[in-house]
Coordinates of C-alpha atoms in Angstrom, one line a residue:
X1 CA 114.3 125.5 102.2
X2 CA 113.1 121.8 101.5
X3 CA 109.1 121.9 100.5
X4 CA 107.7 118.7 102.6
X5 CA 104.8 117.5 102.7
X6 CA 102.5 115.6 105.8
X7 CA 103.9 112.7 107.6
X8 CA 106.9 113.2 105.4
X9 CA 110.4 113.2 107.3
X10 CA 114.4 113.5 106.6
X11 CA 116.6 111.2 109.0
X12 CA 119.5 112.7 110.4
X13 CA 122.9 112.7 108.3
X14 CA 121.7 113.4 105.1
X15 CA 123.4 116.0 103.3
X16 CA 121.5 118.5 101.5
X17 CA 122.7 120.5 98.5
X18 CA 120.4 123.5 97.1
X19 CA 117.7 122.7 99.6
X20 CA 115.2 124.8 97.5
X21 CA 115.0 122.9 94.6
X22 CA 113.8 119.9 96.8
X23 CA 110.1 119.0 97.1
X24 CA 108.7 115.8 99.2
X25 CA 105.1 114.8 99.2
X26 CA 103.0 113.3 101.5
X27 CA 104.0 110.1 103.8
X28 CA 107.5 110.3 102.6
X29 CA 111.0 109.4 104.1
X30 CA 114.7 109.5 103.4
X31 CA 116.7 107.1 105.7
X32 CA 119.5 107.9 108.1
X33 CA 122.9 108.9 105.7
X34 CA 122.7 109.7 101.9
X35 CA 123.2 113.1 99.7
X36 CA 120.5 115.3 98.3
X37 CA 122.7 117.4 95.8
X38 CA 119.9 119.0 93.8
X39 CA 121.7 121.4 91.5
X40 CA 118.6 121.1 89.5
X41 CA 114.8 119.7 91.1
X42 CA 114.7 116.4 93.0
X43 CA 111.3 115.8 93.3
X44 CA 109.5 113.3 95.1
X45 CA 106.4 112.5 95.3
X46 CA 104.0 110.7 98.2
X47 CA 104.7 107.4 100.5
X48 CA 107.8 107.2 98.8
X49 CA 110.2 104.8 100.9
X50 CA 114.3 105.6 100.4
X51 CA 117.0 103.5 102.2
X52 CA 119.8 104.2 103.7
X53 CA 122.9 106.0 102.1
X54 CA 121.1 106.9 99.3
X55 CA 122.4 109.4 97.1
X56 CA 120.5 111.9 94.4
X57 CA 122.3 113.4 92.2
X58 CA 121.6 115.9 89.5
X59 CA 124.6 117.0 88.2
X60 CA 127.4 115.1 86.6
X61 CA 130.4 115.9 84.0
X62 CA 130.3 115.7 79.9
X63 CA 132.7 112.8 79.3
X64 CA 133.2 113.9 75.9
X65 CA 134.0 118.0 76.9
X66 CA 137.7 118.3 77.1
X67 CA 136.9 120.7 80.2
X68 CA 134.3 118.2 81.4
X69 CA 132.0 120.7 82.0
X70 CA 128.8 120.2 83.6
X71 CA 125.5 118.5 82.9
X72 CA 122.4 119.1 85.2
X73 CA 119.2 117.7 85.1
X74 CA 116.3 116.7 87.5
X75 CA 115.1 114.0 89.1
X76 CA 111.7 112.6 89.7
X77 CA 110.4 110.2 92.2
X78 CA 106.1 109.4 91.7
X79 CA 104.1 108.3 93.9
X80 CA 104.4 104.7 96.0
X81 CA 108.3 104.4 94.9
X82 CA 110.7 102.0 97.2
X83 CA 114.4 102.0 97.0
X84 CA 116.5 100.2 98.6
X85 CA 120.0 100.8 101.1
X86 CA 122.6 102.6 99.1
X87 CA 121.3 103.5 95.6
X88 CA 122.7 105.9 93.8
X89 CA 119.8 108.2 91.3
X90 CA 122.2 110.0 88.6
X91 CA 121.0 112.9 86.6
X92 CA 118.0 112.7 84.4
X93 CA 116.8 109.8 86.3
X94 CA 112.6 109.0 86.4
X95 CA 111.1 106.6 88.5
X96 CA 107.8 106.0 87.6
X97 CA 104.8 105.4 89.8
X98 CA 104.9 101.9 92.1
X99 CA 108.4 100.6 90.9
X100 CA 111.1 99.5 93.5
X101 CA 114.7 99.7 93.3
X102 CA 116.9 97.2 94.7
X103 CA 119.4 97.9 97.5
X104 CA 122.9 98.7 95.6
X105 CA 121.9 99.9 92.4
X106 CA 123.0 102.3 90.3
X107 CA 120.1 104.1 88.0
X108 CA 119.9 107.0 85.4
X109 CA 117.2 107.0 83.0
X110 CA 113.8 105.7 83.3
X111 CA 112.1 103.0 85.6
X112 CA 109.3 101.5 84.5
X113 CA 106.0 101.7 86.8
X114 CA 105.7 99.0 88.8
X115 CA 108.7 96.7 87.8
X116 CA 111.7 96.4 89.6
X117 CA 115.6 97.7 88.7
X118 CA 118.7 96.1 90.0
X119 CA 122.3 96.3 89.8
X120 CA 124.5 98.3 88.0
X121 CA 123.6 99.6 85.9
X122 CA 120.3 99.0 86.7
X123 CA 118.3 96.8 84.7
X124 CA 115.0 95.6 84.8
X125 CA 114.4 92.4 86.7
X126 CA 110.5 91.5 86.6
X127 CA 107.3 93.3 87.1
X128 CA 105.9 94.2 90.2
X129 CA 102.6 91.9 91.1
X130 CA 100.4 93.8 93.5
X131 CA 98.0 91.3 95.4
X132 CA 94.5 92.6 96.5

């Protein structure tokens, strides 16, 4: 159920949740290992690069709900995106066009374009230089 595009590919042992709500562009791959859980759309665009392990997530629990009950929004991946081994995208999460993500990081909210995010949470680190 997974909309992918050309060239695109998914490794083995990654675990797919709601397989429709998934779309890959072109040029595209998710590494060996990692979780796809895409209660709501994960969607990623073209010669995106995504390490091992990796995990996307788009749902998670209201800390503040005495039932904890659940919160589910989308993820989006744009074009020429590079994260690292064994990052973990929570809900809401937008990674602009061009940024990278370093291994190990943990990341909900927005990524700048072309700068990269490291650690936990992650954090802006410097921008990304693109030599001609």
């Amino acid at each position: 159920g997974i909309e992918i595009g050309l060239r695109s590919y998914i490794y083995h042992g990654v675990t797919t949740i709601c397989p429709s709500n998934i779309k890959i562009g072109n040029d595209s791959f998710i590494n060996y290992g990692g979780l796809l859980s895409a209660y709501s759309d994960i969607k990623i665009g073209n010669r995106v690069s995504i390490g091992y392990n990796c995990s996307i997530i788009t749902e998670s629990h209201n800390l503040e709900s005495p039932d904890f009950e659940i919160e589910i929004k989308p993820i989006i991946i744009e074009d020429n995106v590079w994260i690292g081994s064994d990052v973990t995208l929570l809900p809401g999460t937008h990674i602009f066009e061009g940024a990278v993500i370093a291994a190990g990081s943990v990341v909900k909210g927005n990524v700048d374009k072309y700068c990269v995010f490291a650690g936990i949470p992650a954090k802006k680190i410097k921008e990304r230089k693109i030599k001609q």
